[in-house]
mmCIF file of C-alpha atoms in Angstrom:
data_model
loop_
_atom_site.group_PDB
_atom_site.id
_atom_site.type_symbol
_atom_site.label_atom_id
_atom_site.label_comp_id
_atom_site.label_asym_id
_atom_site.label_seq_id
_atom_site.Cartn_x
_atom_site.Cartn_y
_atom_site.Cartn_z
ATOM 1 C CA MET A 13 -1.278 25.909 4.568
ATOM 2 C CA ILE A 14 -3.302 23.718 6.929
ATOM 3 C CA ALA A 15 -5.010 24.668 10.191
ATOM 4 C CA PHE A 16 -3.960 22.529 13.144
ATOM 5 C CA SER A 17 -5.624 21.563 16.388
ATOM 6 C CA PRO A 18 -3.814 19.977 19.368
ATOM 7 C CA MET A 19 -2.538 16.452 18.790
ATOM 8 C CA LYS A 20 -4.901 13.752 19.979
ATOM 9 C CA GLU A 21 -2.424 11.761 22.019
ATOM 10 C CA ARG A 22 0.295 12.999 24.362
ATOM 11 C CA THR A 23 2.512 11.082 26.743
ATOM 12 C CA PRO A 24 5.039 12.464 29.247
ATOM 13 C CA GLY A 25 8.586 12.310 27.922
ATOM 14 C CA PRO A 26 9.428 10.595 24.615
ATOM 15 C CA THR A 27 6.431 8.999 22.947
ATOM 16 C CA PRO A 28 6.468 5.252 22.207
ATOM 17 C CA GLN A 29 6.743 6.149 18.516
ATOM 18 C CA GLU A 30 9.860 8.234 19.198
ATOM 19 C CA ALA A 31 11.364 5.453 21.313
ATOM 20 C CA ILE A 32 10.813 2.944 18.500
ATOM 21 C CA ARG A 33 12.553 5.267 16.062
ATOM 22 C CA ARG A 34 15.568 5.589 18.351
ATOM 23 C CA HIS A 35 15.658 1.800 18.655
ATOM 24 C CA VAL A 36 15.475 1.315 14.867
ATOM 25 C CA GLU A 37 18.246 3.823 14.216
ATOM 26 C CA GLY A 38 20.532 1.830 16.498
ATOM 27 C CA ALA A 39 19.577 -1.614 15.193
ATOM 28 C CA ASP A 40 22.512 -2.005 12.790
ATOM 29 C CA ASP A 41 21.900 -5.745 12.386
ATOM 30 C CA TRP A 42 18.241 -5.311 11.347
ATOM 31 C CA GLU A 43 17.476 -6.052 7.708
ATOM 32 C CA TRP A 44 15.552 -2.808 7.192
ATOM 33 C CA HIS A 45 17.787 -0.576 9.321
ATOM 34 C CA GLU A 46 19.192 1.519 6.459
ATOM 35 C CA ILE A 47 15.955 2.197 4.577
ATOM 36 C CA ALA A 48 14.011 2.764 7.818
ATOM 37 C CA SER A 49 16.560 5.276 9.103
ATOM 38 C CA GLN A 50 16.513 7.075 5.756
ATOM 39 C CA LEU A 51 12.722 7.278 5.634
ATOM 40 C CA TYR A 52 12.523 8.530 9.219
ATOM 41 C CA VAL A 53 14.750 11.449 8.167
ATOM 42 C CA TRP A 54 12.333 12.179 5.323
ATOM 43 C CA THR A 55 9.375 12.214 7.728
ATOM 44 C CA ASP A 56 11.218 14.965 9.629
ATOM 45 C CA ARG A 57 11.707 16.873 6.401
ATOM 46 C CA PHE A 58 8.038 16.494 5.447
ATOM 47 C CA ASN A 59 6.987 17.645 8.899
ATOM 48 C CA ASP A 60 9.286 20.690 8.815
ATOM 49 C CA ARG A 61 8.475 21.781 5.265
ATOM 50 C CA PHE A 62 4.771 21.048 4.917
ATOM 51 C CA HIS A 63 3.276 20.735 8.410
ATOM 52 C CA ALA A 64 4.956 23.354 10.615
ATOM 53 C CA ARG A 65 6.401 20.579 12.815
ATOM 54 C CA GLN A 66 2.930 19.791 14.155
ATOM 55 C CA MET A 67 2.650 16.173 13.022
ATOM 56 C CA PRO A 68 2.985 13.324 15.514
ATOM 57 C CA GLU A 69 5.943 10.982 15.154
ATOM 58 C CA ALA A 70 5.047 8.075 12.863
ATOM 59 C CA VAL A 71 5.999 4.437 13.357
ATOM 60 C CA LEU A 72 7.528 2.935 10.212
ATOM 61 C CA SER A 73 6.997 -0.797 9.798
ATOM 62 C CA PHE A 74 8.162 -3.212 7.123
ATOM 63 C CA GLU A 75 6.215 -6.320 6.176
ATOM 64 C CA ARG A 76 5.745 -8.700 3.284
ATOM 65 C CA MET A 77 2.266 -7.990 1.915
ATOM 66 C CA ASP A 78 0.153 -8.583 -1.177
ATOM 67 C CA HIS A 79 2.080 -7.496 -4.284
ATOM 68 C CA ARG A 80 -0.595 -4.883 -5.095
ATOM 69 C CA ILE A 81 0.156 -2.992 -1.874
ATOM 70 C CA LEU A 82 2.947 -0.422 -1.778
ATOM 71 C CA ALA A 83 2.417 0.740 1.775
ATOM 72 C CA ALA A 84 -0.353 1.083 4.329
ATOM 73 C CA TYR A 85 -1.522 3.531 6.962
ATOM 74 C CA THR A 86 -3.113 1.864 9.986
ATOM 75 C CA LEU A 87 -6.329 3.727 10.706
ATOM 76 C CA ARG A 88 -6.591 2.477 14.279
ATOM 77 C CA ARG A 89 -4.189 1.200 16.904
ATOM 78 C CA ASN A 90 -1.886 -1.552 15.712
ATOM 79 C CA ALA A 91 -1.259 -4.903 17.391
ATOM 80 C CA GLN A 92 0.934 -3.173 19.988
ATOM 81 C CA GLY A 93 -1.677 -0.510 20.722
ATOM 82 C CA LEU A 94 0.192 2.246 18.858
ATOM 83 C CA LEU A 95 -1.233 4.920 16.606
ATOM 84 C CA TYR A 96 0.348 6.577 13.551
ATOM 85 C CA GLU A 97 1.775 3.462 11.880
ATOM 86 C CA ILE A 98 2.919 3.481 8.243
ATOM 87 C CA THR A 99 3.805 0.047 6.887
ATOM 88 C CA PHE A 100 5.903 -0.498 3.757
ATOM 89 C CA ASN A 101 5.623 -3.612 1.630
ATOM 90 C CA VAL A 102 9.170 -4.995 1.481
ATOM 91 C CA LYS A 103 8.438 -6.386 -1.996
ATOM 92 C CA HIS A 104 8.618 -2.834 -3.378
ATOM 93 C CA LEU A 105 11.538 -1.306 -1.501
ATOM 94 C CA ASP A 106 13.797 -1.520 -4.561
ATOM 95 C CA ARG A 107 11.908 1.224 -6.387
ATOM 96 C CA PRO A 108 13.614 4.562 -7.203
ATOM 97 C CA LEU A 109 13.745 6.942 -4.264
ATOM 98 C CA TRP A 110 11.298 9.412 -5.862
ATOM 99 C CA GLU A 111 8.605 6.718 -6.068
ATOM 100 C CA THR A 112 9.183 5.542 -2.510
ATOM 101 C CA LEU A 113 8.983 9.109 -1.215
ATOM 102 C CA GLU A 114 5.729 9.713 -3.103
ATOM 103 C CA THR A 115 4.350 6.642 -1.349
ATOM 104 C CA LEU A 116 5.623 7.904 2.003
ATOM 105 C CA MET A 117 4.007 11.306 1.448
ATOM 106 C CA HIS A 118 0.754 9.627 0.402
ATOM 107 C CA GLU A 119 0.679 7.801 3.728
ATOM 108 C CA TYR A 120 1.814 10.941 5.527
ATOM 109 C CA VAL A 121 -1.266 12.748 4.213
ATOM 110 C CA HIS A 122 -3.338 9.964 5.784
ATOM 111 C CA LEU A 123 -1.484 10.680 9.043
ATOM 112 C CA TRP A 124 -2.414 14.351 8.706
ATOM 113 C CA GLN A 125 -6.041 13.640 7.806
ATOM 114 C CA GLN A 126 -6.648 11.206 10.650
ATOM 115 C CA ASN A 127 -5.245 13.709 13.168
ATOM 116 C CA TYR A 128 -6.248 17.099 11.793
ATOM 117 C CA GLY A 129 -8.671 16.607 8.920
ATOM 118 C CA GLN A 130 -12.311 17.587 9.032
ATOM 119 C CA HIS A 131 -13.394 14.357 7.329
ATOM 120 C CA PRO A 132 -11.125 11.478 8.462
ATOM 121 C CA VAL A 133 -11.991 8.113 6.949
ATOM 122 C CA GLU A 134 -13.003 4.906 8.713
ATOM 123 C CA ARG A 135 -11.973 2.489 5.985
ATOM 124 C CA ASN A 136 -9.493 2.228 3.114
ATOM 125 C CA TYR A 137 -10.892 5.045 1.011
ATOM 126 C CA HIS A 138 -9.545 8.291 -0.428
ATOM 127 C CA ASN A 139 -12.151 11.007 -0.076
ATOM 128 C CA GLU A 140 -12.314 14.562 -1.405
ATOM 129 C CA GLU A 141 -10.463 16.021 1.564
ATOM 130 C CA PHE A 142 -7.588 13.571 1.151
ATOM 131 C CA VAL A 143 -7.302 14.215 -2.591
ATOM 132 C CA ALA A 144 -7.463 17.996 -2.094
ATOM 133 C CA ALA A 145 -4.651 17.873 0.499
ATOM 134 C CA CYS A 146 -2.523 15.790 -1.881
ATOM 135 C CA GLU A 147 -3.196 18.102 -4.822
ATOM 136 C CA GLU A 148 -2.149 21.083 -2.720
ATOM 137 C CA LEU A 149 1.212 19.381 -2.218
ATOM 138 C CA GLY A 150 1.573 18.317 -5.847
ATOM 139 C CA LEU A 151 0.496 14.670 -5.657
ATOM 140 C CA HIS A 152 -2.284 13.545 -7.980
ATOM 141 C CA PRO A 153 -4.314 10.663 -6.519
ATOM 142 C CA LEU A 154 -7.645 9.538 -7.915
ATOM 143 C CA ILE A 155 -10.601 9.944 -5.573
ATOM 144 C CA GLY A 156 -11.739 6.557 -4.298
ATOM 145 C CA SER A 157 -8.907 4.251 -5.338
ATOM 146 C CA GLY A 158 -6.149 6.781 -4.694
ATOM 147 C CA VAL A 159 -3.943 5.726 -7.624
ATOM 148 C CA HIS A 160 -1.395 8.373 -8.572
ATOM 149 C CA LEU A 161 -2.204 9.373 -12.139
ATOM 150 C CA GLN A 162 1.101 11.149 -12.843
ATOM 151 C CA PRO A 163 4.399 11.872 -11.095
ATOM 152 C CA ALA A 164 4.290 14.562 -8.434
ATOM 153 C CA ASP A 165 4.857 18.157 -9.428
ATOM 154 C CA GLY A 166 4.386 21.484 -7.663
ATOM 155 C CA LEU A 167 5.663 21.946 -4.127
ATOM 156 C CA PHE A 168 6.498 18.305 -3.519
ATOM 157 C CA ALA A 169 8.474 17.926 -6.744
ATOM 158 C CA GLU A 170 10.403 21.136 -6.054
ATOM 159 C CA PHE A 171 11.130 19.863 -2.562
ATOM 160 C CA LEU A 172 12.540 16.527 -3.787
ATOM 161 C CA LYS A 173 14.585 18.169 -6.534
ATOM 162 C CA ALA A 174 16.104 20.537 -3.967
ATOM 163 C CA TYR A 175 17.521 17.450 -2.254
ATOM 164 C CA GLY A 176 18.834 16.077 -5.542
ATOM 165 C CA VAL A 177 16.329 13.222 -5.877
ATOM 166 C CA PRO A 178 16.262 12.145 -9.559
ATOM 167 C CA GLU A 179 13.000 13.137 -11.219
ATOM 168 C CA PRO A 180 10.993 10.560 -13.225
ATOM 169 C CA GLU A 181 9.970 11.093 -16.824
ATOM 170 C CA PRO A 182 6.626 12.918 -17.239
ATOM 171 C CA LEU A 183 3.647 10.993 -18.611
ATOM 172 C CA ALA A 184 1.690 11.918 -21.712
ATOM 173 C CA GLU A 185 -1.431 10.344 -20.208
ATOM 174 C CA PRO A 186 -2.379 8.149 -17.218
ATOM 175 C CA LYS A 187 -1.415 4.473 -17.381
ATOM 176 C CA MET A 188 -4.152 1.880 -17.704
ATOM 177 C CA ASN A 189 -4.139 -1.859 -17.170
ATOM 178 C CA PRO A 190 -5.428 -4.185 -19.919
ATOM 179 C CA LYS A 191 -8.948 -3.831 -18.491
ATOM 180 C CA GLY A 192 -8.874 -0.048 -18.671
ATOM 181 C CA LYS A 193 -8.473 0.655 -14.942
ATOM 182 C CA PRO A 194 -6.081 3.470 -13.945
ATOM 183 C CA LEU A 195 -2.703 2.394 -12.600
ATOM 184 C CA ASP A 196 -0.202 4.214 -10.453
ATOM 185 C CA TRP A 197 2.103 6.156 -12.770
ATOM 186 C CA TRP A 198 5.108 3.975 -11.938
ATOM 187 C CA ALA A 199 3.407 0.621 -12.641
ATOM 188 C CA ASP A 200 4.061 -1.434 -15.780
ATOM 189 C CA PRO A 201 0.658 -1.974 -17.451
ATOM 190 C CA GLU A 202 1.831 -5.245 -19.007
ATOM 191 C CA LYS A 203 3.347 -6.718 -15.861
ATOM 192 C CA ARG A 204 1.280 -9.358 -14.104
ATOM 193 C CA PRO A 205 3.120 -10.568 -10.992
ATOM 194 C CA GLN A 206 2.699 -14.277 -10.463
ATOM 195 C CA GLY A 207 1.731 -15.947 -7.215
ATOM 196 C CA ARG A 208 1.072 -19.399 -5.862
ATOM 197 C CA SER A 209 -2.371 -19.975 -4.425
ATOM 198 C CA THR A 210 -2.728 -22.206 -1.371
ATOM 199 C CA LEU A 211 -6.272 -23.163 -2.443
ATOM 200 C CA HIS A 212 -7.085 -26.274 -4.485
ATOM 201 C CA LYS A 213 -9.919 -26.348 -6.988
ATOM 202 C CA TRP A 214 -12.551 -29.114 -6.836
ATOM 203 C CA SER A 215 -15.461 -29.642 -9.243
ATOM 204 C CA CYS A 216 -18.616 -31.779 -9.275
ATOM 205 C CA GLY A 217 -19.359 -30.919 -12.884
ATOM 206 C CA CYS A 218 -21.966 -28.235 -12.275
ATOM 207 C CA GLN A 219 -20.049 -25.943 -9.896
ATOM 208 C CA ASN A 220 -16.570 -25.360 -8.548
ATOM 209 C CA VAL A 221 -15.159 -24.748 -5.073
ATOM 210 C CA ARG A 222 -11.678 -23.980 -3.747
ATOM 211 C CA VAL A 223 -10.484 -25.300 -0.406
ATOM 212 C CA GLY A 224 -7.236 -25.032 1.494
ATOM 213 C CA THR A 225 -6.821 -28.726 2.309
ATOM 214 C CA ALA A 226 -5.315 -31.475 0.174
ATOM 215 C CA GLU A 227 -8.219 -33.830 0.979
ATOM 216 C CA PHE A 228 -11.843 -32.830 0.383
ATOM 217 C CA HIS A 229 -14.754 -35.269 0.622
ATOM 218 C CA ALA A 230 -18.086 -33.719 -0.347
ATOM 219 C CA GLN A 231 -21.127 -34.368 -2.508
ATOM 220 C CA CYS A 232 -22.965 -31.700 -4.474
ATOM 221 C CA LEU A 233 -26.561 -31.198 -3.329
ATOM 222 C CA ARG A 234 -27.472 -29.866 -6.758
ATOM 223 C CA CYS A 235 -26.310 -32.668 -9.090
ATOM 224 C CA GLY A 236 -25.442 -35.426 -6.615
ATOM 225 C CA ASN A 237 -21.895 -35.902 -7.924
ATOM 226 C CA LEU A 238 -18.857 -36.138 -5.698
ATOM 227 C CA PHE A 239 -16.379 -33.298 -5.923
ATOM 228 C CA GLU A 240 -13.149 -34.217 -7.690
ATOM 229 C CA ARG A 241 -9.935 -32.256 -7.592
ATOM 230 C CA VAL A 242 -9.124 -30.331 -10.772
ATOM 231 C CA SER A 243 -5.461 -30.122 -11.713
ATOM 232 C CA PRO A 244 -3.925 -26.621 -11.982
ATOM 233 C CA GLN A 245 -3.169 -27.253 -15.661
ATOM 234 C CA ARG A 246 -6.835 -27.944 -16.407
ATOM 235 C CA TYR A 247 -8.295 -24.861 -14.804
ATOM 236 C CA GLN A 248 -5.500 -22.632 -16.030
ATOM 237 C CA ALA A 249 -6.399 -23.566 -19.582
ATOM 238 C CA ALA A 250 -10.115 -23.118 -18.938
ATOM 239 C CA GLU A 251 -10.014 -19.843 -17.035
ATOM 240 C CA GLN A 252 -6.822 -18.090 -18.144
ATOM 241 C CA PRO A 253 -6.185 -19.030 -21.767
ATOM 242 C CA GLU A 254 -3.992 -16.007 -22.281
ATOM 243 C CA SER A 255 -1.719 -16.807 -19.321
ATOM 244 C CA LYS A 256 1.617 -18.480 -19.945
ATOM 245 C CA THR A 257 3.190 -18.918 -16.552
ATOM 246 C CA GLY A 258 5.282 -21.910 -17.509
ATOM 247 C CA ASP A 259 4.647 -23.665 -14.208
ATOM 248 C CA GLY A 260 1.011 -24.694 -14.631
ATOM 249 C CA LEU A 261 -0.171 -22.308 -11.922
ATOM 250 C CA MET A 262 -2.832 -19.663 -12.223
ATOM 251 C CA PRO A 263 -1.591 -16.097 -11.898
ATOM 252 C CA THR A 264 -2.752 -13.991 -9.038
ATOM 253 C CA THR A 265 -5.500 -11.431 -9.558
ATOM 254 C CA ASP A 266 -4.722 -8.938 -12.286
ATOM 255 C CA SER A 267 -2.484 -6.388 -10.657
ATOM 256 C CA GLY A 268 -3.923 -2.909 -10.488
ATOM 257 C CA TRP A 269 -1.171 -1.606 -8.185
ATOM 258 C CA GLU A 270 -3.955 0.424 -6.651
ATOM 259 C CA GLN A 271 -3.608 2.809 -3.769
ATOM 260 C CA ALA A 272 -7.016 1.505 -2.714
ATOM 261 C CA ALA A 273 -5.164 -1.457 -1.312
ATOM 262 C CA LEU A 274 -2.744 0.670 0.628
ATOM 263 C CA ASP A 275 -4.731 1.750 3.643
ATOM 264 C CA TRP A 276 -5.889 -1.013 5.904
ATOM 265 C CA GLU A 277 -7.011 -1.546 9.446
ATOM 266 C CA HIS A 278 -5.964 -4.261 11.880
ATOM 267 C CA PRO A 279 -7.044 -6.862 11.047
ATOM 268 C CA PRO A 280 -6.454 -6.035 7.357
ATOM 269 C CA VAL A 281 -9.546 -5.538 5.263
ATOM 270 C CA THR A 282 -9.999 -7.345 1.965
ATOM 271 C CA THR A 283 -8.339 -5.415 -0.830
ATOM 272 C CA LEU A 284 -9.413 -5.008 -4.414
#
């Protein structure tokens, strides 16, 4: 299916990535031991079925990230100097197995592209080569943002069904958020996850600023007024009249659940 060239990094004996996997599989007291061990088995299955066992061993990490992020592929070496890292957002590990495996395969295609693709990316972007490789497998990401417009079909769906993974309901059309932006097929268009901002809003009357400290002493150079802190209730009513959080806090940015936010470098880039 895909032409391969020699892997870019080789070490004598077990690679660091393989050693980490062995460590994880024996870490019975680790919070993510069970799901990590399960997903490592699926990486073997992906490698055997779709990549002729030519893919490097991936490092699976688990972190608490922005709610819009499902998982991430680290384009360069991580904080420990390792390549081939796929990081799952622990906020979304309770999804059905089919959805989690689609996410894993999405990141696995990034692993393939960065090692064997003709047009590897340098930032969190899904180019034509990436989309074409996904489509060949049966995944349907949108070029650019990478959102999955419908559940997987084709080879990947047949593969999951062969292992007895329950199949999701098909979609009549892609899901959109209230602003008309495409969502991943599994996302709830009406769901707006809430979050607590650590920034406080201050206003002089002609402009607003947000700062991360409880005390802020400044004078506006435009109107000459001192900045005064605006209560969360006041700016929620002014800026989000449709929001009813019940706690007087502004919601976080409208969730797009976009795959554009999935692929980040160290340090993480700003997501949409």
